[in-house]
mmCIF file of N, CA and C in Angstrom:
data_model
loop_
_atom_site.group_PDB
_atom_site.id
_atom_site.type_symbol
_atom_site.label_atom_id
_atom_site.label_comp_id
_atom_site.label_asym_id
_atom_site.label_seq_id
_atom_site.Cartn_x
_atom_site.Cartn_y
_atom_site.Cartn_z
ATOM 1 N N GLN A 1 0.846 -1.187 0.000
ATOM 2 C CA GLN A 1 0.000 0.000 0.000
ATOM 3 C C GLN A 1 0.887 1.244 0.000
ATOM 4 N N VAL A 2 0.462 2.225 -0.777
ATOM 5 C CA VAL A 2 1.238 3.450 -0.905
ATOM 6 C C VAL A 2 0.362 4.631 -0.483
ATOM 7 N N GLN A 3 0.896 5.470 0.385
ATOM 8 C CA GLN A 3 0.167 6.636 0.873
ATOM 9 C C GLN A 3 0.837 7.914 0.375
ATOM 10 N N LEU A 4 -0.002 8.896 0.102
ATOM 11 C CA LEU A 4 0.478 10.220 -0.298
ATOM 12 C C LEU A 4 -0.027 11.241 0.709
ATOM 13 N N VAL A 5 0.874 12.084 1.184
ATOM 14 C CA VAL A 5 0.507 13.121 2.139
ATOM 15 C C VAL A 5 0.924 14.474 1.581
ATOM 16 N N GLU A 6 -0.073 15.363 1.481
ATOM 17 C CA GLU A 6 0.167 16.696 0.942
ATOM 18 C C GLU A 6 0.343 17.720 2.041
ATOM 19 N N SER A 7 0.958 18.830 1.669
ATOM 20 C CA SER A 7 1.013 19.991 2.553
ATOM 21 C C SER A 7 1.187 21.234 1.699
ATOM 22 N N GLY A 8 0.829 22.377 2.264
ATOM 23 C CA GLY A 8 1.158 23.641 1.623
ATOM 24 C C GLY A 8 0.010 24.449 1.071
ATOM 25 N N GLY A 9 -1.221 23.978 1.174
ATOM 26 C CA GLY A 9 -2.329 24.774 0.662
ATOM 27 C C GLY A 9 -2.637 25.950 1.570
ATOM 28 N N GLY A 10 -3.626 26.758 1.167
ATOM 29 C CA GLY A 10 -4.016 27.886 1.996
ATOM 30 C C GLY A 10 -4.668 28.987 1.212
ATOM 31 N N LEU A 11 -4.763 30.139 1.855
ATOM 32 C CA LEU A 11 -5.378 31.331 1.269
ATOM 33 C C LEU A 11 -4.289 32.308 0.857
ATOM 34 N N VAL A 12 -4.400 32.820 -0.355
ATOM 35 C CA VAL A 12 -3.412 33.762 -0.867
ATOM 36 C C VAL A 12 -4.116 34.808 -1.711
ATOM 37 N N GLN A 13 -3.551 35.994 -1.751
ATOM 38 C CA GLN A 13 -4.120 37.070 -2.566
ATOM 39 C C GLN A 13 -3.734 36.882 -4.033
ATOM 40 N N PRO A 14 -4.527 37.416 -4.952
ATOM 41 C CA PRO A 14 -4.145 37.357 -6.374
ATOM 42 C C PRO A 14 -2.748 37.919 -6.593
ATOM 43 N N GLY A 15 -1.990 37.192 -7.410
ATOM 44 C CA GLY A 15 -0.597 37.552 -7.650
ATOM 45 C C GLY A 15 0.379 36.913 -6.692
ATOM 46 N N GLY A 16 -0.128 36.268 -5.672
ATOM 47 C CA GLY A 16 0.723 35.636 -4.678
ATOM 48 C C GLY A 16 1.219 34.268 -5.097
ATOM 49 N N SER A 17 1.956 33.640 -4.186
ATOM 50 C CA SER A 17 2.573 32.340 -4.465
ATOM 51 C C SER A 17 2.293 31.361 -3.340
ATOM 52 N N LEU A 18 2.269 30.097 -3.705
ATOM 53 C CA LEU A 18 2.190 28.985 -2.756
ATOM 54 C C LEU A 18 3.035 27.848 -3.288
ATOM 55 N N ARG A 19 3.503 27.025 -2.371
ATOM 56 C CA ARG A 19 4.238 25.827 -2.755
ATOM 57 C C ARG A 19 3.585 24.624 -2.102
ATOM 58 N N LEU A 20 3.185 23.671 -2.934
ATOM 59 C CA LEU A 20 2.603 22.428 -2.459
ATOM 60 C C LEU A 20 3.669 21.334 -2.458
ATOM 61 N N SER A 21 3.575 20.455 -1.473
ATOM 62 C CA SER A 21 4.462 19.305 -1.394
ATOM 63 C C SER A 21 3.627 18.052 -1.231
ATOM 64 N N CYS A 22 4.157 16.946 -1.726
ATOM 65 C CA CYS A 22 3.466 15.664 -1.601
ATOM 66 C C CYS A 22 4.511 14.567 -1.465
ATOM 67 N N ALA A 23 4.454 13.855 -0.348
ATOM 68 C CA ALA A 23 5.416 12.796 -0.078
ATOM 69 C C ALA A 23 4.725 11.442 -0.127
ATOM 70 N N ALA A 24 5.356 10.517 -0.830
ATOM 71 C CA ALA A 24 4.838 9.151 -0.931
ATOM 72 C C ALA A 24 5.591 8.248 0.027
ATOM 73 N N SER A 25 4.871 7.317 0.625
ATOM 74 C CA SER A 25 5.494 6.364 1.538
ATOM 75 C C SER A 25 4.746 5.041 1.472
ATOM 76 N N GLY A 26 5.398 4.009 2.005
ATOM 77 C CA GLY A 26 4.771 2.690 2.014
ATOM 78 C C GLY A 26 5.588 1.689 1.226
ATOM 79 N N SER A 27 4.885 0.746 0.648
ATOM 80 C CA SER A 27 5.542 -0.372 -0.049
ATOM 81 C C SER A 27 5.880 0.006 -1.490
ATOM 82 N N ILE A 28 6.843 0.884 -1.617
ATOM 83 C CA ILE A 28 7.199 1.434 -2.915
ATOM 84 C C ILE A 28 8.434 0.749 -3.472
ATOM 85 N N PHE A 29 8.291 0.183 -4.651
ATOM 86 C CA PHE A 29 9.472 -0.300 -5.385
ATOM 87 C C PHE A 29 9.981 0.803 -6.313
ATOM 88 N N SER A 30 9.046 1.381 -7.048
ATOM 89 C CA SER A 30 9.410 2.489 -7.939
ATOM 90 C C SER A 30 8.181 3.352 -8.182
ATOM 91 N N ILE A 31 8.441 4.617 -8.467
ATOM 92 C CA ILE A 31 7.365 5.550 -8.837
ATOM 93 C C ILE A 31 7.624 6.028 -10.250
ATOM 94 N N ASN A 32 6.627 5.926 -11.093
ATOM 95 C CA ASN A 32 6.765 6.390 -12.471
ATOM 96 C C ASN A 32 6.410 7.868 -12.546
ATOM 97 N N THR A 33 5.137 8.160 -12.573
ATOM 98 C CA THR A 33 4.688 9.545 -12.716
ATOM 99 C C THR A 33 4.125 10.061 -11.400
ATOM 100 N N MET A 34 4.473 11.296 -11.081
ATOM 101 C CA MET A 34 3.852 12.021 -9.969
ATOM 102 C C MET A 34 3.236 13.293 -10.549
ATOM 103 N N GLY A 35 2.079 13.630 -10.060
ATOM 104 C CA GLY A 35 1.421 14.784 -10.645
ATOM 105 C C GLY A 35 0.464 15.469 -9.703
ATOM 106 N N TRP A 36 -0.031 16.594 -10.178
ATOM 107 C CA TRP A 36 -0.997 17.394 -9.440
ATOM 108 C C TRP A 36 -2.244 17.600 -10.304
ATOM 109 N N TYR A 37 -3.378 17.387 -9.687
ATOM 110 C CA TYR A 37 -4.672 17.641 -10.306
ATOM 111 C C TYR A 37 -5.405 18.648 -9.421
ATOM 112 N N ARG A 38 -6.438 19.245 -9.982
ATOM 113 C CA ARG A 38 -7.257 20.147 -9.168
ATOM 114 C C ARG A 38 -8.725 20.027 -9.575
ATOM 115 N N GLN A 39 -9.571 20.343 -8.616
ATOM 116 C CA GLN A 39 -11.003 20.305 -8.871
ATOM 117 C C GLN A 39 -11.653 21.506 -8.206
ATOM 118 N N ALA A 40 -12.237 22.340 -9.035
ATOM 119 C CA ALA A 40 -12.965 23.505 -8.538
ATOM 120 C C ALA A 40 -14.434 23.134 -8.354
ATOM 121 N N PRO A 41 -15.160 23.874 -7.538
ATOM 122 C CA PRO A 41 -16.577 23.562 -7.317
ATOM 123 C C PRO A 41 -17.349 23.544 -8.630
ATOM 124 N N GLY A 42 -18.096 22.472 -8.855
ATOM 125 C CA GLY A 42 -18.912 22.355 -10.049
ATOM 126 C C GLY A 42 -18.167 21.973 -11.305
ATOM 127 N N LYS A 43 -16.871 21.706 -11.168
ATOM 128 C CA LYS A 43 -16.064 21.355 -12.339
ATOM 129 C C LYS A 43 -15.441 19.982 -12.160
ATOM 130 N N GLU A 44 -15.006 19.412 -13.280
ATOM 131 C CA GLU A 44 -14.343 18.120 -13.236
ATOM 132 C C GLU A 44 -12.889 18.289 -12.789
ATOM 133 N N ARG A 45 -12.350 17.203 -12.246
ATOM 134 C CA ARG A 45 -10.945 17.214 -11.879
ATOM 135 C C ARG A 45 -10.104 17.309 -13.147
ATOM 136 N N GLU A 46 -9.072 18.137 -13.105
ATOM 137 C CA GLU A 46 -8.222 18.333 -14.271
ATOM 138 C C GLU A 46 -6.751 18.226 -13.896
ATOM 139 N N LEU A 47 -5.952 17.807 -14.857
ATOM 140 C CA LEU A 47 -4.513 17.735 -14.665
ATOM 141 C C LEU A 47 -3.947 19.150 -14.634
ATOM 142 N N VAL A 48 -3.089 19.395 -13.648
ATOM 143 C CA VAL A 48 -2.365 20.660 -13.561
ATOM 144 C C VAL A 48 -0.956 20.489 -14.108
ATOM 145 N N ALA A 49 -0.249 19.488 -13.595
ATOM 146 C CA ALA A 49 1.121 19.233 -14.034
ATOM 147 C C ALA A 49 1.506 17.825 -13.625
ATOM 148 N N ALA A 50 2.411 17.224 -14.388
ATOM 149 C CA ALA A 50 2.891 15.883 -14.069
ATOM 150 C C ALA A 50 4.343 15.781 -14.473
ATOM 151 N N ILE A 51 5.068 14.904 -13.764
ATOM 152 C CA ILE A 51 6.493 14.703 -14.042
ATOM 153 C C ILE A 51 6.803 13.228 -13.914
ATOM 154 N N THR A 52 7.521 12.698 -14.880
ATOM 155 C CA THR A 52 7.903 11.293 -14.844
ATOM 156 C C THR A 52 9.217 11.113 -14.081
ATOM 157 N N SER A 53 9.563 9.858 -13.832
ATOM 158 C CA SER A 53 10.810 9.573 -13.127
ATOM 159 C C SER A 53 12.022 10.045 -13.926
ATOM 160 N N GLY A 54 11.858 10.115 -15.226
ATOM 161 C CA GLY A 54 12.942 10.594 -16.073
ATOM 162 C C GLY A 54 12.985 12.097 -16.254
ATOM 163 N N GLY A 55 12.024 12.784 -15.661
ATOM 164 C CA GLY A 55 12.030 14.236 -15.703
ATOM 165 C C GLY A 55 11.184 14.862 -16.796
ATOM 166 N N ARG A 56 10.433 14.044 -17.527
ATOM 167 C CA ARG A 56 9.560 14.618 -18.554
ATOM 168 C C ARG A 56 8.377 15.289 -17.870
ATOM 169 N N ILE A 57 8.058 16.489 -18.299
ATOM 170 C CA ILE A 57 7.046 17.324 -17.627
ATOM 171 C C ILE A 57 5.931 17.699 -18.591
ATOM 172 N N ASN A 58 4.728 17.731 -18.044
ATOM 173 C CA ASN A 58 3.559 18.157 -18.805
ATOM 174 C C ASN A 58 2.775 19.142 -17.948
ATOM 175 N N TYR A 59 2.392 20.274 -18.541
ATOM 176 C CA TYR A 59 1.598 21.290 -17.842
ATOM 177 C C TYR A 59 0.282 21.527 -18.566
ATOM 178 N N ALA A 60 -0.735 21.867 -17.800
ATOM 179 C CA ALA A 60 -1.960 22.388 -18.399
ATOM 180 C C ALA A 60 -1.657 23.761 -18.992
ATOM 181 N N ASP A 61 -2.296 24.070 -20.093
ATOM 182 C CA ASP A 61 -2.040 25.360 -20.741
ATOM 183 C C ASP A 61 -2.312 26.538 -19.796
ATOM 184 N N SER A 62 -3.283 26.371 -18.936
ATOM 185 C CA SER A 62 -3.705 27.470 -18.065
ATOM 186 C C SER A 62 -2.671 27.835 -17.003
ATOM 187 N N VAL A 63 -1.686 26.957 -16.768
ATOM 188 C CA VAL A 63 -0.697 27.230 -15.720
ATOM 189 C C VAL A 63 0.712 27.392 -16.258
ATOM 190 N N LYS A 64 0.891 27.195 -17.550
ATOM 191 C CA LYS A 64 2.232 27.316 -18.134
ATOM 192 C C LYS A 64 2.789 28.710 -17.884
ATOM 193 N N GLY A 65 4.045 28.753 -17.460
ATOM 194 C CA GLY A 65 4.691 30.024 -17.178
ATOM 195 C C GLY A 65 4.458 30.536 -15.770
ATOM 196 N N ARG A 66 3.520 29.920 -15.051
ATOM 197 C CA ARG A 66 3.227 30.366 -13.683
ATOM 198 C C ARG A 66 3.533 29.280 -12.650
ATOM 199 N N PHE A 67 3.296 28.029 -12.997
ATOM 200 C CA PHE A 67 3.512 26.905 -12.077
ATOM 201 C C PHE A 67 4.746 26.127 -12.513
ATOM 202 N N THR A 68 5.440 25.584 -11.526
ATOM 203 C CA THR A 68 6.595 24.737 -11.798
ATOM 204 C C THR A 68 6.502 23.481 -10.956
ATOM 205 N N ILE A 69 6.566 22.330 -11.616
ATOM 206 C CA ILE A 69 6.568 21.057 -10.915
ATOM 207 C C ILE A 69 8.001 20.554 -10.836
ATOM 208 N N SER A 70 8.333 19.967 -9.697
ATOM 209 C CA SER A 70 9.655 19.374 -9.532
ATOM 210 C C SER A 70 9.524 18.146 -8.643
ATOM 211 N N ARG A 71 10.624 17.414 -8.574
ATOM 212 C CA ARG A 71 10.527 16.109 -7.906
ATOM 213 C C ARG A 71 11.868 15.756 -7.298
ATOM 214 N N ASP A 72 11.825 15.163 -6.112
ATOM 215 C CA ASP A 72 13.007 14.621 -5.453
ATOM 216 C C ASP A 72 12.814 13.117 -5.382
ATOM 217 N N ASN A 73 13.446 12.408 -6.292
ATOM 218 C CA ASN A 73 13.246 10.955 -6.358
ATOM 219 C C ASN A 73 13.757 10.245 -5.103
ATOM 220 N N ALA A 74 14.799 10.758 -4.502
ATOM 221 C CA ALA A 74 15.349 10.125 -3.300
ATOM 222 C C ALA A 74 14.366 10.197 -2.138
ATOM 223 N N LYS A 75 13.538 11.236 -2.135
ATOM 224 C CA LYS A 75 12.569 11.429 -1.050
ATOM 225 C C LYS A 75 11.154 11.033 -1.464
ATOM 226 N N ASN A 76 10.986 10.561 -2.691
ATOM 227 C CA ASN A 76 9.644 10.222 -3.204
ATOM 228 C C ASN A 76 8.673 11.380 -3.011
ATOM 229 N N THR A 77 9.139 12.555 -3.309
ATOM 230 C CA THR A 77 8.359 13.770 -3.064
ATOM 231 C C THR A 77 8.252 14.599 -4.339
ATOM 232 N N VAL A 78 7.071 15.164 -4.543
ATOM 233 C CA VAL A 78 6.837 16.045 -5.672
ATOM 234 C C VAL A 78 6.386 17.394 -5.131
ATOM 235 N N TYR A 79 6.766 18.443 -5.830
ATOM 236 C CA TYR A 79 6.451 19.805 -5.415
ATOM 237 C C TYR A 79 5.725 20.531 -6.552
ATOM 238 N N LEU A 80 4.942 21.516 -6.170
ATOM 239 C CA LEU A 80 4.310 22.381 -7.153
ATOM 240 C C LEU A 80 4.472 23.822 -6.667
ATOM 241 N N GLN A 81 5.339 24.562 -7.335
ATOM 242 C CA GLN A 81 5.505 25.975 -7.034
ATOM 243 C C GLN A 81 4.512 26.751 -7.885
ATOM 244 N N MET A 82 3.649 27.490 -7.233
ATOM 245 C CA MET A 82 2.592 28.221 -7.923
ATOM 246 C C MET A 82 2.804 29.717 -7.726
ATOM 247 N N ASN A 83 3.081 30.400 -8.817
ATOM 248 C CA ASN A 83 3.305 31.845 -8.778
ATOM 249 C C ASN A 83 2.203 32.575 -9.531
ATOM 250 N N ASN A 84 2.080 33.852 -9.246
ATOM 251 C CA ASN A 84 1.071 34.687 -9.897
ATOM 252 C C ASN A 84 -0.304 34.003 -9.868
ATOM 253 N N LEU A 85 -0.687 33.558 -8.708
ATOM 254 C CA LEU A 85 -1.965 32.860 -8.557
ATOM 255 C C LEU A 85 -3.130 33.800 -8.825
ATOM 256 N N GLN A 86 -4.149 33.247 -9.440
ATOM 257 C CA GLN A 86 -5.341 34.004 -9.804
ATOM 258 C C GLN A 86 -6.589 33.327 -9.222
ATOM 259 N N PRO A 87 -7.681 34.067 -9.098
ATOM 260 C CA PRO A 87 -8.890 33.462 -8.529
ATOM 261 C C PRO A 87 -9.330 32.179 -9.239
ATOM 262 N N ASP A 88 -9.084 32.073 -10.544
ATOM 263 C CA ASP A 88 -9.459 30.851 -11.271
ATOM 264 C C ASP A 88 -8.630 29.641 -10.845
ATOM 265 N N ASP A 89 -7.555 29.869 -10.101
ATOM 266 C CA ASP A 89 -6.752 28.750 -9.603
ATOM 267 C C ASP A 89 -7.334 28.164 -8.317
ATOM 268 N N THR A 90 -8.353 28.786 -7.787
ATOM 269 C CA THR A 90 -8.990 28.287 -6.570
ATOM 270 C C THR A 90 -9.591 26.911 -6.811
ATOM 271 N N ALA A 91 -9.173 25.961 -5.998
ATOM 272 C CA ALA A 91 -9.614 24.566 -6.165
ATOM 273 C C ALA A 91 -9.026 23.729 -5.043
ATOM 274 N N VAL A 92 -9.493 22.494 -4.976
ATOM 275 C CA VAL A 92 -8.811 21.498 -4.156
ATOM 276 C C VAL A 92 -7.766 20.835 -5.044
ATOM 277 N N TYR A 93 -6.540 20.821 -4.569
ATOM 278 C CA TYR A 93 -5.434 20.254 -5.329
ATOM 279 C C TYR A 93 -5.102 18.863 -4.794
ATOM 280 N N TYR A 94 -5.006 17.914 -5.705
ATOM 281 C CA TYR A 94 -4.753 16.519 -5.349
ATOM 282 C C TYR A 94 -3.432 16.058 -5.959
ATOM 283 N N CYS A 95 -2.642 15.413 -5.141
ATOM 284 C CA CYS A 95 -1.421 14.771 -5.610
ATOM 285 C C CYS A 95 -1.739 13.344 -6.061
ATOM 286 N N ASN A 96 -1.053 12.904 -7.071
ATOM 287 C CA ASN A 96 -1.264 11.571 -7.628
ATOM 288 C C ASN A 96 0.078 10.942 -7.964
ATOM 289 N N ALA A 97 0.175 9.634 -7.781
ATOM 290 C CA ALA A 97 1.396 8.925 -8.150
ATOM 291 C C ALA A 97 1.062 7.521 -8.619
ATOM 292 N N ASP A 98 1.863 7.008 -9.544
ATOM 293 C CA ASP A 98 1.705 5.628 -9.965
ATOM 294 C C ASP A 98 3.079 4.982 -10.070
ATOM 295 N N GLY A 99 3.099 3.669 -9.896
ATOM 296 C CA GLY A 99 4.363 2.951 -9.942
ATOM 297 C C GLY A 99 4.170 1.500 -9.612
ATOM 298 N N LEU A 100 5.195 0.903 -9.005
ATOM 299 C CA LEU A 100 5.172 -0.517 -8.636
ATOM 300 C C LEU A 100 5.419 -0.667 -7.142
ATOM 301 N N THR A 101 4.721 -1.625 -6.551
ATOM 302 C CA THR A 101 4.920 -1.898 -5.127
ATOM 303 C C THR A 101 6.012 -2.941 -4.932
ATOM 304 N N THR A 102 6.461 -3.035 -3.723
ATOM 305 C CA THR A 102 7.386 -4.087 -3.312
ATOM 306 C C THR A 102 6.733 -4.928 -2.226
ATOM 307 N N PRO A 103 6.928 -6.232 -2.178
ATOM 308 C CA PRO A 103 7.736 -7.040 -3.099
ATOM 309 C C PRO A 103 6.981 -7.596 -4.297
ATOM 310 N N SER A 104 5.682 -7.291 -4.398
ATOM 311 C CA SER A 104 4.861 -7.958 -5.410
ATOM 312 C C SER A 104 5.011 -7.391 -6.815
ATOM 313 N N ARG A 105 5.606 -6.199 -6.942
ATOM 314 C CA ARG A 105 5.734 -5.517 -8.229
ATOM 315 C C ARG A 105 4.365 -5.272 -8.876
ATOM 316 N N ARG A 106 3.380 -5.048 -8.047
ATOM 317 C CA ARG A 106 2.059 -4.707 -8.574
ATOM 318 C C ARG A 106 1.981 -3.216 -8.847
ATOM 319 N N ILE A 107 1.154 -2.874 -9.851
ATOM 320 C CA ILE A 107 0.956 -1.472 -10.173
ATOM 321 C C ILE A 107 0.095 -0.807 -9.102
ATOM 322 N N PHE A 108 0.508 0.358 -8.672
ATOM 323 C CA PHE A 108 -0.345 1.142 -7.781
ATOM 324 C C PHE A 108 -0.639 2.489 -8.414
ATOM 325 N N ILE A 109 -1.807 3.006 -8.094
ATOM 326 C CA ILE A 109 -2.186 4.377 -8.418
ATOM 327 C C ILE A 109 -2.781 4.959 -7.144
ATOM 328 N N SER A 110 -2.140 5.962 -6.602
ATOM 329 C CA SER A 110 -2.561 6.513 -5.318
ATOM 330 C C SER A 110 -2.884 7.992 -5.431
ATOM 331 N N TRP A 111 -3.806 8.416 -4.584
ATOM 332 C CA TRP A 111 -4.220 9.807 -4.501
ATOM 333 C C TRP A 111 -4.062 10.303 -3.065
ATOM 334 N N ALA A 112 -3.676 11.548 -2.958
ATOM 335 C CA ALA A 112 -3.647 12.176 -1.644
ATOM 336 C C ALA A 112 -5.046 12.677 -1.279
ATOM 337 N N GLN A 113 -5.164 13.200 -0.068
ATOM 338 C CA GLN A 113 -6.486 13.572 0.440
ATOM 339 C C GLN A 113 -6.986 14.895 -0.132
ATOM 340 N N GLY A 114 -6.112 15.683 -0.708
ATOM 341 C CA GLY A 114 -6.485 16.975 -1.270
ATOM 342 C C GLY A 114 -6.191 18.111 -0.315
ATOM 343 N N THR A 115 -5.773 19.238 -0.885
ATOM 344 C CA THR A 115 -5.513 20.424 -0.085
ATOM 345 C C THR A 115 -6.149 21.633 -0.772
ATOM 346 N N GLN A 116 -6.796 22.460 0.004
ATOM 347 C CA GLN A 116 -7.522 23.594 -0.538
ATOM 348 C C GLN A 116 -6.566 24.744 -0.841
ATOM 349 N N VAL A 117 -6.696 25.277 -2.038
ATOM 350 C CA VAL A 117 -5.994 26.503 -2.420
ATOM 351 C C VAL A 117 -7.066 27.527 -2.772
ATOM 352 N N THR A 118 -7.054 28.636 -2.071
ATOM 353 C CA THR A 118 -8.023 29.698 -2.304
ATOM 354 C C THR A 118 -7.280 30.988 -2.639
ATOM 355 N N VAL A 119 -7.641 31.560 -3.783
ATOM 356 C CA VAL A 119 -7.020 32.805 -4.217
ATOM 357 C C VAL A 119 -8.095 33.891 -4.183
ATOM 358 N N SER A 120 -7.928 34.809 -3.260
ATOM 359 C CA SER A 120 -8.956 35.834 -3.063
ATOM 360 C C SER A 120 -8.363 37.046 -2.366
ATOM 361 N N SER A 121 -8.898 38.205 -2.710
ATOM 362 C CA SER A 121 -8.472 39.433 -2.033
ATOM 363 C C SER A 121 -9.392 39.728 -0.851
#
């Protein structure tokens, strides 16, 4: 079993910054992709950014140039630096990871509990 624990959400004014962190723990053999999704009230969950173990990165068009995803493979941790936040970025942000467990080498897909990000003056 693999658990993801997030931290770093909160309330910020438009134009401000926040940094989200997500640490994976448990029966991890390897992690392939780690990513961040978000869900605003009344909307579907959407991909914000994702990074593979090899460092390949994908961003949603709406956050390009403002958000930066990074990863510490030694710590099984992914980060999301969010700059120039706008009210449309208000949502619950969820960390996601997939990979293989140990010792069974089974595929896992895990989600964190979600952290609220609110952008408001």
